[in-house]
Amino acid sequence: MIPIPLSRPDITQREIDAVVDVLHTDTLSIGPKAVEFEQQCAKLAGRRHAIAVSSGTAGLHCAMLAAGFKPGDEIITTPFSFVASANCILYVDAKPVFVDIDPITLNLDLDKVNAAITPKTRGIVGVEVFGHPGGMPELEQIAQRHDLVLIEDACEGFGGHAGKRAIGSFGRAGVFAFYPNKQITTGEGGMIVTDDDAFAATCRSLRNQGRDGMAWLAHQRLGYNYRLSEISAALGVAQMHRLEEILEGRRRVAHHYMDRLMTSRFVTLPTLTTDDVMSWFVFVVRLSDLFAPGDRDAVMNMLREQGIGCNNYFPPIHLQPYMVEKFGYKTGDFPVCEYVSARTLALPFFSRMSGKQVDRVCSTLEKTLEKLLVGRKGRF
Ligand SMILES: *Cc1c(COP(=O)(O)O)cnc(C)c1O
């Protein structure tokens, strides 16, 4: 029985050749490949500027600084995400103000965002969780109405759209990530996209030790080394040439999962709205109310024993130990997030996953869930 991994990068000879070609040159950093990759990403997002960085997290850190967020500023964000979308707020000593999520899109609940705005609120970090763009256009309007800076953590939504607008095109800036489990990968890497000239210039300087493009040893501001190497950028350029093929592969696998699990009473599937084009980042199902919250972890263990990769995307950020210690959050603070978190299960998902593999995951999942319920007569 060959294990099926949770995710797998889609690398072909084209990517391998592109990396090897760079290694035959003398320019392994700060060169033409990063520029080319930036141009491709700016075009994809419909933005004027793109700034390649060493990770999505580095991109978010630069965005917080370029947005001018200061200690004491309140920045609204979601507790249901990968930790980086909240951590970047802490990097600049601003205060993450968590707001509960919408149970359908799993993104920020817009009414609760409105209710959380205070005179100290300076910005919003919105996330397209699992690549779902739902609510991002409305979030942009809320930010505009209240004069807040919206930063779009688009790290899970590369290539998706909300209506006609690309994910990455919302707010002051968007940030993409290219870790190996994302839609496309550079090993490690990220990209900031924006239409704002000054914001872009600040990000370029921040990623390159605070230089302002003059002398190599002239540093305008406190900066970082958040550059993307030419090796990584070449990988990104090659992946961009195959983007449609990769996204189409992911759509095919997602739809196969949807068809296969549509009638299951054991799981709830992702909900799509008609205008939105999801960019499939992961395939996450939610265990139905037939199950107790603790059952999800048992199911994960049982699936892993049967060679099926899976994970609990995402544990609530506000309940991570360092957040509890710093802010005193407790269970019950964000009930929708906590309910969803206790029941979500990410299944194996990658662009070249075969129909047979999807079928094996689904039948193993169904059998495992059925087994768990047998014997609980009262609930079954
Ligand atoms: C992947 C991801 C990031 C950034 O990840 P890096 O590993 O730093 O590239 C940020 N936010 C979200 C929501 C993510 O999924």
Short mmCIF file of C-alpha atoms and ligand atoms in Angstrom, two decimals:
data_model
loop_
_atom_site.label_atom_id
_atom_site.label_comp_id
_atom_site.label_asym_id
_atom_site.label_seq_id
_atom_site.Cartn_x
_atom_site.Cartn_y
_atom_site.Cartn_z
CA MET A 1 0.00 0.00 0.00
CA ILE A 2 1.71 3.17 -1.21
CA PRO A 3 1.10 6.15 1.11
CA ILE A 4 -0.68 9.18 -0.38
CA PRO A 5 0.95 12.41 0.86
CA LEU A 6 -1.03 15.42 2.06
CA SER A 7 0.59 17.60 -0.59
CA ARG A 8 3.22 17.29 -3.29
CA PRO A 9 4.90 20.00 -5.41
CA ASP A 10 4.37 19.78 -9.18
CA ILE A 11 7.93 19.90 -10.58
CA THR A 12 8.82 18.90 -14.15
CA GLN A 13 12.04 18.83 -16.21
CA ARG A 14 11.28 22.44 -17.17
CA GLU A 15 11.75 23.58 -13.54
CA ILE A 16 14.86 21.42 -13.10
CA ASP A 17 16.44 22.85 -16.28
CA ALA A 18 15.59 26.41 -15.20
CA VAL A 19 17.36 25.94 -11.87
CA VAL A 20 20.39 24.27 -13.46
CA ASP A 21 20.65 27.11 -16.01
CA VAL A 22 20.94 29.64 -13.18
CA LEU A 23 23.66 27.56 -11.55
CA HIS A 24 25.71 27.91 -14.76
CA THR A 25 25.73 31.71 -14.31
CA ASP A 26 27.55 33.96 -11.86
CA THR A 27 24.35 35.63 -10.66
CA LEU A 28 22.78 33.62 -7.86
CA SER A 29 21.06 36.56 -6.17
CA ILE A 30 19.75 40.01 -7.23
CA GLY A 31 19.42 39.27 -10.93
CA PRO A 32 17.08 39.00 -13.89
CA LYS A 33 15.11 35.94 -12.74
CA ALA A 34 13.65 37.73 -9.70
CA VAL A 35 12.66 40.64 -11.96
CA GLU A 36 10.98 38.29 -14.44
CA PHE A 37 9.13 36.46 -11.65
CA GLU A 38 7.99 39.81 -10.23
CA GLN A 39 6.62 40.88 -13.61
CA GLN A 40 4.68 37.63 -13.96
CA CYS A 41 3.15 38.01 -10.50
CA ALA A 42 2.26 41.68 -10.97
CA LYS A 43 0.43 40.75 -14.16
CA LEU A 44 -1.41 37.87 -12.51
CA ALA A 45 -2.62 40.09 -9.66
CA GLY A 46 -3.39 43.06 -11.91
CA ARG A 47 -1.01 45.23 -9.88
CA ARG A 48 1.64 47.77 -10.93
CA HIS A 49 4.36 46.50 -8.60
CA ALA A 50 5.55 43.13 -7.33
CA ILE A 51 8.40 42.64 -4.87
CA ALA A 52 9.87 39.15 -4.50
CA VAL A 53 10.77 38.15 -0.94
CA SER A 54 12.15 35.11 0.84
CA SER A 55 8.81 33.87 2.24
CA GLY A 56 5.17 34.81 2.60
CA THR A 57 5.84 35.64 6.23
CA ALA A 58 8.67 38.02 5.24
CA GLY A 59 6.29 39.65 2.75
CA LEU A 60 3.66 40.15 5.44
CA HIS A 61 6.27 41.62 7.79
CA CYS A 62 7.35 44.14 5.11
CA ALA A 63 3.70 44.96 4.40
CA MET A 64 3.02 45.74 8.09
CA LEU A 65 6.02 48.08 8.15
CA ALA A 66 5.21 49.74 4.82
CA ALA A 67 1.61 50.22 5.97
CA GLY A 68 3.00 52.18 8.90
CA PHE A 69 1.41 50.06 11.62
CA LYS A 70 2.80 51.14 14.98
CA PRO A 71 2.87 49.79 18.55
CA GLY A 72 -0.60 50.08 20.05
CA ASP A 73 -2.43 50.12 16.71
CA GLU A 74 -5.31 47.68 16.53
CA ILE A 75 -5.27 45.46 13.46
CA ILE A 76 -8.32 43.30 12.81
CA THR A 77 -7.64 39.76 11.63
CA THR A 78 -8.92 36.19 11.66
CA PRO A 79 -8.18 33.50 14.25
CA PHE A 80 -8.77 30.81 11.59
CA SER A 81 -5.63 30.93 9.46
CA PHE A 82 -2.01 29.93 9.35
CA VAL A 83 -0.28 31.76 12.25
CA ALA A 84 1.78 34.08 10.01
CA SER A 85 -1.25 36.31 9.27
CA ALA A 86 -1.47 37.19 12.98
CA ASN A 87 2.24 36.95 13.81
CA CYS A 88 3.15 39.69 11.33
CA ILE A 89 1.03 42.10 13.41
CA LEU A 90 3.01 41.15 16.52
CA TYR A 91 6.32 41.70 14.66
CA VAL A 92 5.55 45.44 14.60
CA ASP A 93 4.18 45.42 18.17
CA ALA A 94 0.70 46.24 16.97
CA LYS A 95 -2.27 44.44 18.52
CA PRO A 96 -4.06 41.67 16.61
CA VAL A 97 -7.80 42.02 17.22
CA PHE A 98 -9.36 38.70 16.32
CA VAL A 99 -12.84 38.62 14.86
CA ASP A 100 -14.85 35.41 14.42
CA ILE A 101 -15.37 33.84 11.00
CA ASP A 102 -18.25 33.23 8.63
CA PRO A 103 -19.20 29.53 8.81
CA ILE A 104 -19.62 29.28 5.02
CA THR A 105 -16.58 31.06 3.55
CA LEU A 106 -14.45 30.49 6.68
CA ASN A 107 -13.13 34.04 6.14
CA LEU A 108 -13.75 37.03 8.44
CA ASP A 109 -17.39 37.63 9.44
CA LEU A 110 -18.04 41.07 7.96
CA ASP A 111 -20.65 42.18 10.51
CA LYS A 112 -18.28 41.29 13.30
CA VAL A 113 -15.47 43.21 11.57
CA ASN A 114 -17.66 46.32 11.53
CA ALA A 115 -18.48 45.84 15.21
CA ALA A 116 -14.79 45.48 16.15
CA ILE A 117 -13.66 48.83 14.71
CA THR A 118 -12.56 51.32 17.40
CA PRO A 119 -10.75 54.70 17.24
CA LYS A 120 -7.48 52.74 17.60
CA THR A 121 -8.11 50.50 14.60
CA ARG A 122 -5.60 51.20 11.82
CA GLY A 123 -5.86 48.20 9.56
CA ILE A 124 -7.22 44.81 8.59
CA VAL A 125 -5.29 41.71 7.57
CA GLY A 126 -7.77 39.66 5.52
CA VAL A 127 -7.06 36.09 4.45
CA GLU A 128 -8.55 34.00 1.63
CA VAL A 129 -8.60 30.86 3.75
CA PHE A 130 -8.03 27.69 1.71
CA GLY A 131 -8.12 29.93 -1.41
CA HIS A 132 -11.76 31.02 -0.92
CA PRO A 133 -12.17 34.69 -1.98
CA GLY A 134 -15.53 35.12 -0.23
CA GLY A 135 -15.98 38.49 1.49
CA MET A 136 -12.75 40.14 0.27
CA PRO A 137 -14.49 42.79 -1.93
CA GLU A 138 -16.74 43.71 1.00
CA LEU A 139 -13.76 43.84 3.34
CA GLU A 140 -12.11 46.32 0.98
CA GLN A 141 -15.21 48.52 1.15
CA ILE A 142 -15.25 48.40 4.95
CA ALA A 143 -11.57 49.43 4.97
CA GLN A 144 -12.26 52.33 2.60
CA ARG A 145 -15.27 53.57 4.59
CA HIS A 146 -13.30 53.64 7.83
CA ASP A 147 -9.99 54.80 6.36
CA LEU A 148 -8.20 51.60 7.34
CA VAL A 149 -5.29 49.95 5.53
CA LEU A 150 -6.32 46.53 4.20
CA ILE A 151 -3.49 44.06 3.69
CA GLU A 152 -4.55 40.94 1.83
CA ASP A 153 -2.84 37.79 3.01
CA ALA A 154 -3.32 36.07 -0.34
CA CYS A 155 -0.88 33.28 0.53
CA GLU A 156 -3.51 30.58 0.00
CA GLY A 157 -5.25 32.07 -3.02
CA PHE A 158 -2.69 32.34 -5.82
CA GLY A 159 -4.49 32.40 -9.18
CA GLY A 160 -8.03 32.75 -7.80
CA HIS A 161 -10.62 35.48 -8.45
CA ALA A 162 -13.43 37.24 -6.63
CA GLY A 163 -15.75 38.20 -9.48
CA LYS A 164 -13.47 39.78 -12.08
CA ARG A 165 -10.80 40.79 -9.54
CA ALA A 166 -7.75 38.64 -8.99
CA ILE A 167 -6.87 37.48 -5.51
CA GLY A 168 -3.96 39.74 -4.60
CA SER A 169 -5.61 42.84 -6.08
CA PHE A 170 -7.45 43.92 -2.91
CA GLY A 171 -6.52 46.66 -0.49
CA ARG A 172 -3.18 48.47 -0.22
CA ALA A 173 -1.18 45.31 -0.94
CA GLY A 174 -1.48 41.57 -1.32
CA VAL A 175 1.07 38.95 -0.28
CA PHE A 176 1.60 35.54 -1.92
CA ALA A 177 3.64 32.59 -0.64
CA PHE A 178 5.51 29.83 -2.44
CA TYR A 179 6.23 27.20 0.22
CA PRO A 180 6.10 23.69 -1.34
CA ASN A 181 2.47 23.04 -0.34
CA LYS A 182 1.17 26.18 -2.11
CA GLN A 183 -0.28 26.28 -5.63
CA ILE A 184 3.17 27.04 -7.08
CA THR A 185 6.46 26.82 -5.22
CA THR A 186 9.95 28.32 -5.14
CA GLY A 187 11.01 26.09 -2.23
CA GLU A 188 10.73 29.07 0.07
CA GLY A 189 9.51 32.40 -1.23
CA GLY A 190 6.90 35.10 -1.30
CA MET A 191 5.70 38.12 -3.28
CA ILE A 192 4.23 41.48 -2.30
CA VAL A 193 1.94 43.06 -4.90
CA THR A 194 0.66 46.65 -4.77
CA ASP A 195 -0.35 49.63 -6.91
CA ASP A 196 1.14 52.11 -4.44
CA ASP A 197 4.55 53.47 -5.59
CA ALA A 198 5.74 54.54 -2.15
CA PHE A 199 4.59 51.29 -0.54
CA ALA A 200 6.46 49.31 -3.20
CA ALA A 201 9.64 51.36 -2.78
CA THR A 202 9.57 50.86 0.99
CA CYS A 203 9.13 47.10 0.59
CA ARG A 204 12.02 46.93 -1.92
CA SER A 205 14.23 48.74 0.56
CA LEU A 206 13.11 46.66 3.57
CA ARG A 207 13.85 43.35 1.86
CA ASN A 208 17.34 44.53 0.87
CA GLN A 209 18.84 45.68 4.20
CA GLY A 210 17.19 49.10 4.07
CA ARG A 211 19.09 50.15 0.94
CA ASP A 212 17.46 52.77 -1.24
CA GLY A 213 19.12 51.75 -4.51
CA MET A 214 22.15 54.03 -4.13
CA ALA A 215 25.48 52.80 -2.74
CA TRP A 216 25.76 49.19 -1.57
CA LEU A 217 26.71 50.26 1.95
CA ALA A 218 24.22 53.12 2.30
CA HIS A 219 21.28 52.07 4.44
CA GLN A 220 18.29 54.41 4.55
CA ARG A 221 16.35 52.52 7.19
CA LEU A 222 16.45 49.45 9.40
CA GLY A 223 16.07 46.67 6.87
CA TYR A 224 16.21 42.91 6.55
CA ASN A 225 17.64 40.30 4.25
CA TYR A 226 14.37 39.06 2.80
CA ARG A 227 15.66 38.66 -0.78
CA LEU A 228 14.64 35.75 -3.01
CA SER A 229 17.61 33.96 -4.61
CA GLU A 230 17.88 33.65 -8.39
CA ILE A 231 17.68 29.87 -7.98
CA SER A 232 14.29 30.19 -6.31
CA ALA A 233 13.13 32.89 -8.72
CA ALA A 234 14.02 30.71 -11.74
CA LEU A 235 11.91 27.93 -10.23
CA GLY A 236 9.07 30.43 -9.83
CA VAL A 237 9.33 31.65 -13.43
CA ALA A 238 9.16 28.06 -14.71
CA GLN A 239 6.18 27.30 -12.46
CA MET A 240 4.41 30.42 -13.77
CA HIS A 241 4.75 29.12 -17.33
CA ARG A 242 2.82 26.04 -16.20
CA LEU A 243 0.36 27.89 -13.92
CA GLU A 244 -2.80 27.14 -15.92
CA GLU A 245 -1.92 23.46 -16.15
CA ILE A 246 -1.21 23.30 -12.40
CA LEU A 247 -4.39 25.16 -11.38
CA GLU A 248 -6.45 23.04 -13.78
CA GLY A 249 -5.01 19.88 -12.24
CA ARG A 250 -6.00 21.10 -8.78
CA ARG A 251 -9.52 21.98 -9.97
CA ARG A 252 -9.89 18.53 -11.48
CA VAL A 253 -8.89 16.83 -8.22
CA ALA A 254 -11.16 19.11 -6.15
CA HIS A 255 -14.14 18.41 -8.39
CA HIS A 256 -13.47 14.69 -8.25
CA TYR A 257 -13.51 14.90 -4.44
CA MET A 258 -16.75 16.94 -4.55
CA ASP A 259 -18.46 14.42 -6.85
CA ARG A 260 -17.32 11.52 -4.75
CA LEU A 261 -18.33 12.98 -1.36
CA MET A 262 -21.38 15.03 -2.40
CA THR A 263 -23.93 12.63 -0.93
CA SER A 264 -21.99 11.68 2.19
CA ARG A 265 -23.82 12.38 5.44
CA PHE A 266 -20.52 12.21 7.28
CA VAL A 267 -18.87 15.33 5.90
CA THR A 268 -19.68 18.90 4.82
CA LEU A 269 -17.91 20.06 1.66
CA PRO A 270 -16.45 23.51 0.81
CA THR A 271 -19.16 25.95 -0.33
CA LEU A 272 -18.55 28.01 -3.46
CA THR A 273 -20.38 31.11 -4.60
CA THR A 274 -21.12 31.55 -8.30
CA ASP A 275 -19.01 34.66 -9.00
CA ASP A 276 -15.93 33.41 -7.26
CA VAL A 277 -13.16 31.32 -8.71
CA MET A 278 -11.58 29.42 -5.92
CA SER A 279 -7.89 28.72 -6.25
CA TRP A 280 -7.71 25.33 -4.62
CA PHE A 281 -4.99 25.38 -1.95
CA VAL A 282 -6.05 22.33 0.04
CA PHE A 283 -9.10 20.09 0.10
CA VAL A 284 -10.70 20.38 3.51
CA VAL A 285 -13.87 18.65 4.65
CA ARG A 286 -15.74 19.18 7.89
CA LEU A 287 -16.98 16.23 9.93
CA SER A 288 -20.75 16.38 10.39
CA ASP A 289 -22.52 16.76 13.73
CA LEU A 290 -22.84 12.98 13.93
CA PHE A 291 -19.32 13.19 15.33
CA ALA A 292 -18.01 14.50 18.63
CA PRO A 293 -15.31 17.21 18.42
CA GLY A 294 -12.60 14.79 19.62
CA ASP A 295 -13.39 12.35 16.83
CA ARG A 296 -11.47 14.35 14.23
CA ASP A 297 -8.10 13.60 15.81
CA ALA A 298 -8.99 9.92 16.09
CA VAL A 299 -9.95 9.93 12.40
CA MET A 300 -6.63 11.57 11.49
CA ASN A 301 -4.69 8.86 13.30
CA MET A 302 -6.74 6.11 11.68
CA LEU A 303 -6.26 7.59 8.20
CA ARG A 304 -2.52 8.01 8.70
CA GLU A 305 -2.25 4.37 9.77
CA GLN A 306 -3.82 3.49 6.44
CA GLY A 307 -1.30 5.57 4.49
CA ILE A 308 -3.53 8.61 3.94
CA GLY A 309 -1.82 11.96 4.67
CA CYS A 310 -4.10 14.43 6.46
CA ASN A 311 -3.99 17.36 8.82
CA ASN A 312 -6.08 19.55 11.15
CA TYR A 313 -6.18 22.86 9.22
CA PHE A 314 -6.33 25.14 11.25
CA PRO A 315 -6.14 25.07 15.04
CA PRO A 316 -7.45 28.44 16.34
CA ILE A 317 -4.62 31.00 16.47
CA HIS A 318 -6.01 32.66 19.61
CA LEU A 319 -5.62 29.37 21.50
CA GLN A 320 -1.94 28.83 20.60
CA PRO A 321 0.05 28.90 23.87
CA TYR A 322 1.92 32.18 23.23
CA MET A 323 -1.32 33.98 22.29
CA VAL A 324 -3.05 32.75 25.43
CA GLU A 325 -0.07 33.86 27.50
CA LYS A 326 0.11 37.31 25.91
CA PHE A 327 -3.58 38.18 25.59
CA GLY A 328 -5.41 35.76 27.91
CA TYR A 329 -7.66 34.30 25.21
CA LYS A 330 -9.71 31.28 26.20
CA THR A 331 -11.93 28.62 24.71
CA GLY A 332 -15.28 30.13 23.78
CA ASP A 333 -13.90 33.51 22.66
CA PHE A 334 -14.48 32.78 18.95
CA PRO A 335 -17.04 29.98 18.88
CA VAL A 336 -17.50 29.65 15.10
CA CYS A 337 -13.75 29.39 14.56
CA GLU A 338 -13.44 26.87 17.39
CA TYR A 339 -16.37 24.78 16.14
CA VAL A 340 -14.97 24.65 12.60
CA SER A 341 -11.39 24.08 13.82
CA ALA A 342 -12.43 21.03 15.82
CA ARG A 343 -14.04 19.41 12.78
CA THR A 344 -11.93 20.25 9.75
CA LEU A 345 -9.84 17.61 8.07
CA ALA A 346 -7.46 18.35 5.18
CA LEU A 347 -7.19 15.41 2.78
CA PRO A 348 -4.38 14.59 0.32
CA PHE A 349 -4.41 17.22 -2.42
CA PHE A 350 -2.02 17.96 -5.29
CA SER A 351 -2.29 18.79 -8.97
CA ARG A 352 -1.30 15.40 -10.30
CA MET A 353 -3.29 13.29 -7.87
CA SER A 354 -4.94 10.46 -9.81
CA GLY A 355 -8.64 9.61 -9.82
CA LYS A 356 -7.71 6.28 -8.26
CA GLN A 357 -5.93 8.03 -5.40
CA VAL A 358 -8.95 10.28 -4.75
CA ASP A 359 -11.20 7.21 -4.75
CA ARG A 360 -8.92 5.43 -2.28
CA VAL A 361 -8.89 8.44 0.04
CA CYS A 362 -12.68 8.76 -0.10
CA SER A 363 -13.45 5.09 0.47
CA THR A 364 -10.90 4.87 3.30
CA LEU A 365 -12.41 8.00 4.85
CA GLU A 366 -15.98 6.71 4.57
CA LYS A 367 -15.11 3.31 6.01
CA THR A 368 -13.15 4.91 8.84
CA LEU A 369 -15.97 7.27 9.74
CA GLU A 370 -18.55 4.49 9.61
CA LYS A 371 -16.43 2.31 11.86
CA LEU A 372 -16.17 5.13 14.37
CA LEU A 373 -19.94 5.52 14.55
CA VAL A 374 -20.77 1.82 14.81
CA GLY A 375 -21.54 0.98 18.41
CA ARG A 376 -22.68 4.50 19.25
CA LYS A 377 -26.29 3.49 18.73
CA GLY A 378 -27.74 6.54 20.39
CA ARG A 379 -26.08 8.88 17.93
CA PHE A 380 -26.02 6.83 14.76
C1 LIG B 1 1.53 29.87 3.77
C2 LIG B 1 0.92 31.01 4.43
C3 LIG B 1 1.69 32.16 4.79
C4 LIG B 1 3.16 32.33 4.55
O1 LIG B 1 3.89 31.22 4.65
P1 LIG B 1 5.49 31.14 4.43
O2 LIG B 1 5.74 29.74 4.85
O3 LIG B 1 6.12 32.15 5.29
O4 LIG B 1 5.78 31.37 2.99
C5 LIG B 1 1.02 33.22 5.36
N1 LIG B 1 -0.30 33.18 5.58
C6 LIG B 1 -1.06 32.13 5.25
C7 LIG B 1 -2.52 32.20 5.50
C8 LIG B 1 -0.47 30.99 4.68
O5 LIG B 1 -1.23 29.94 4.37
#
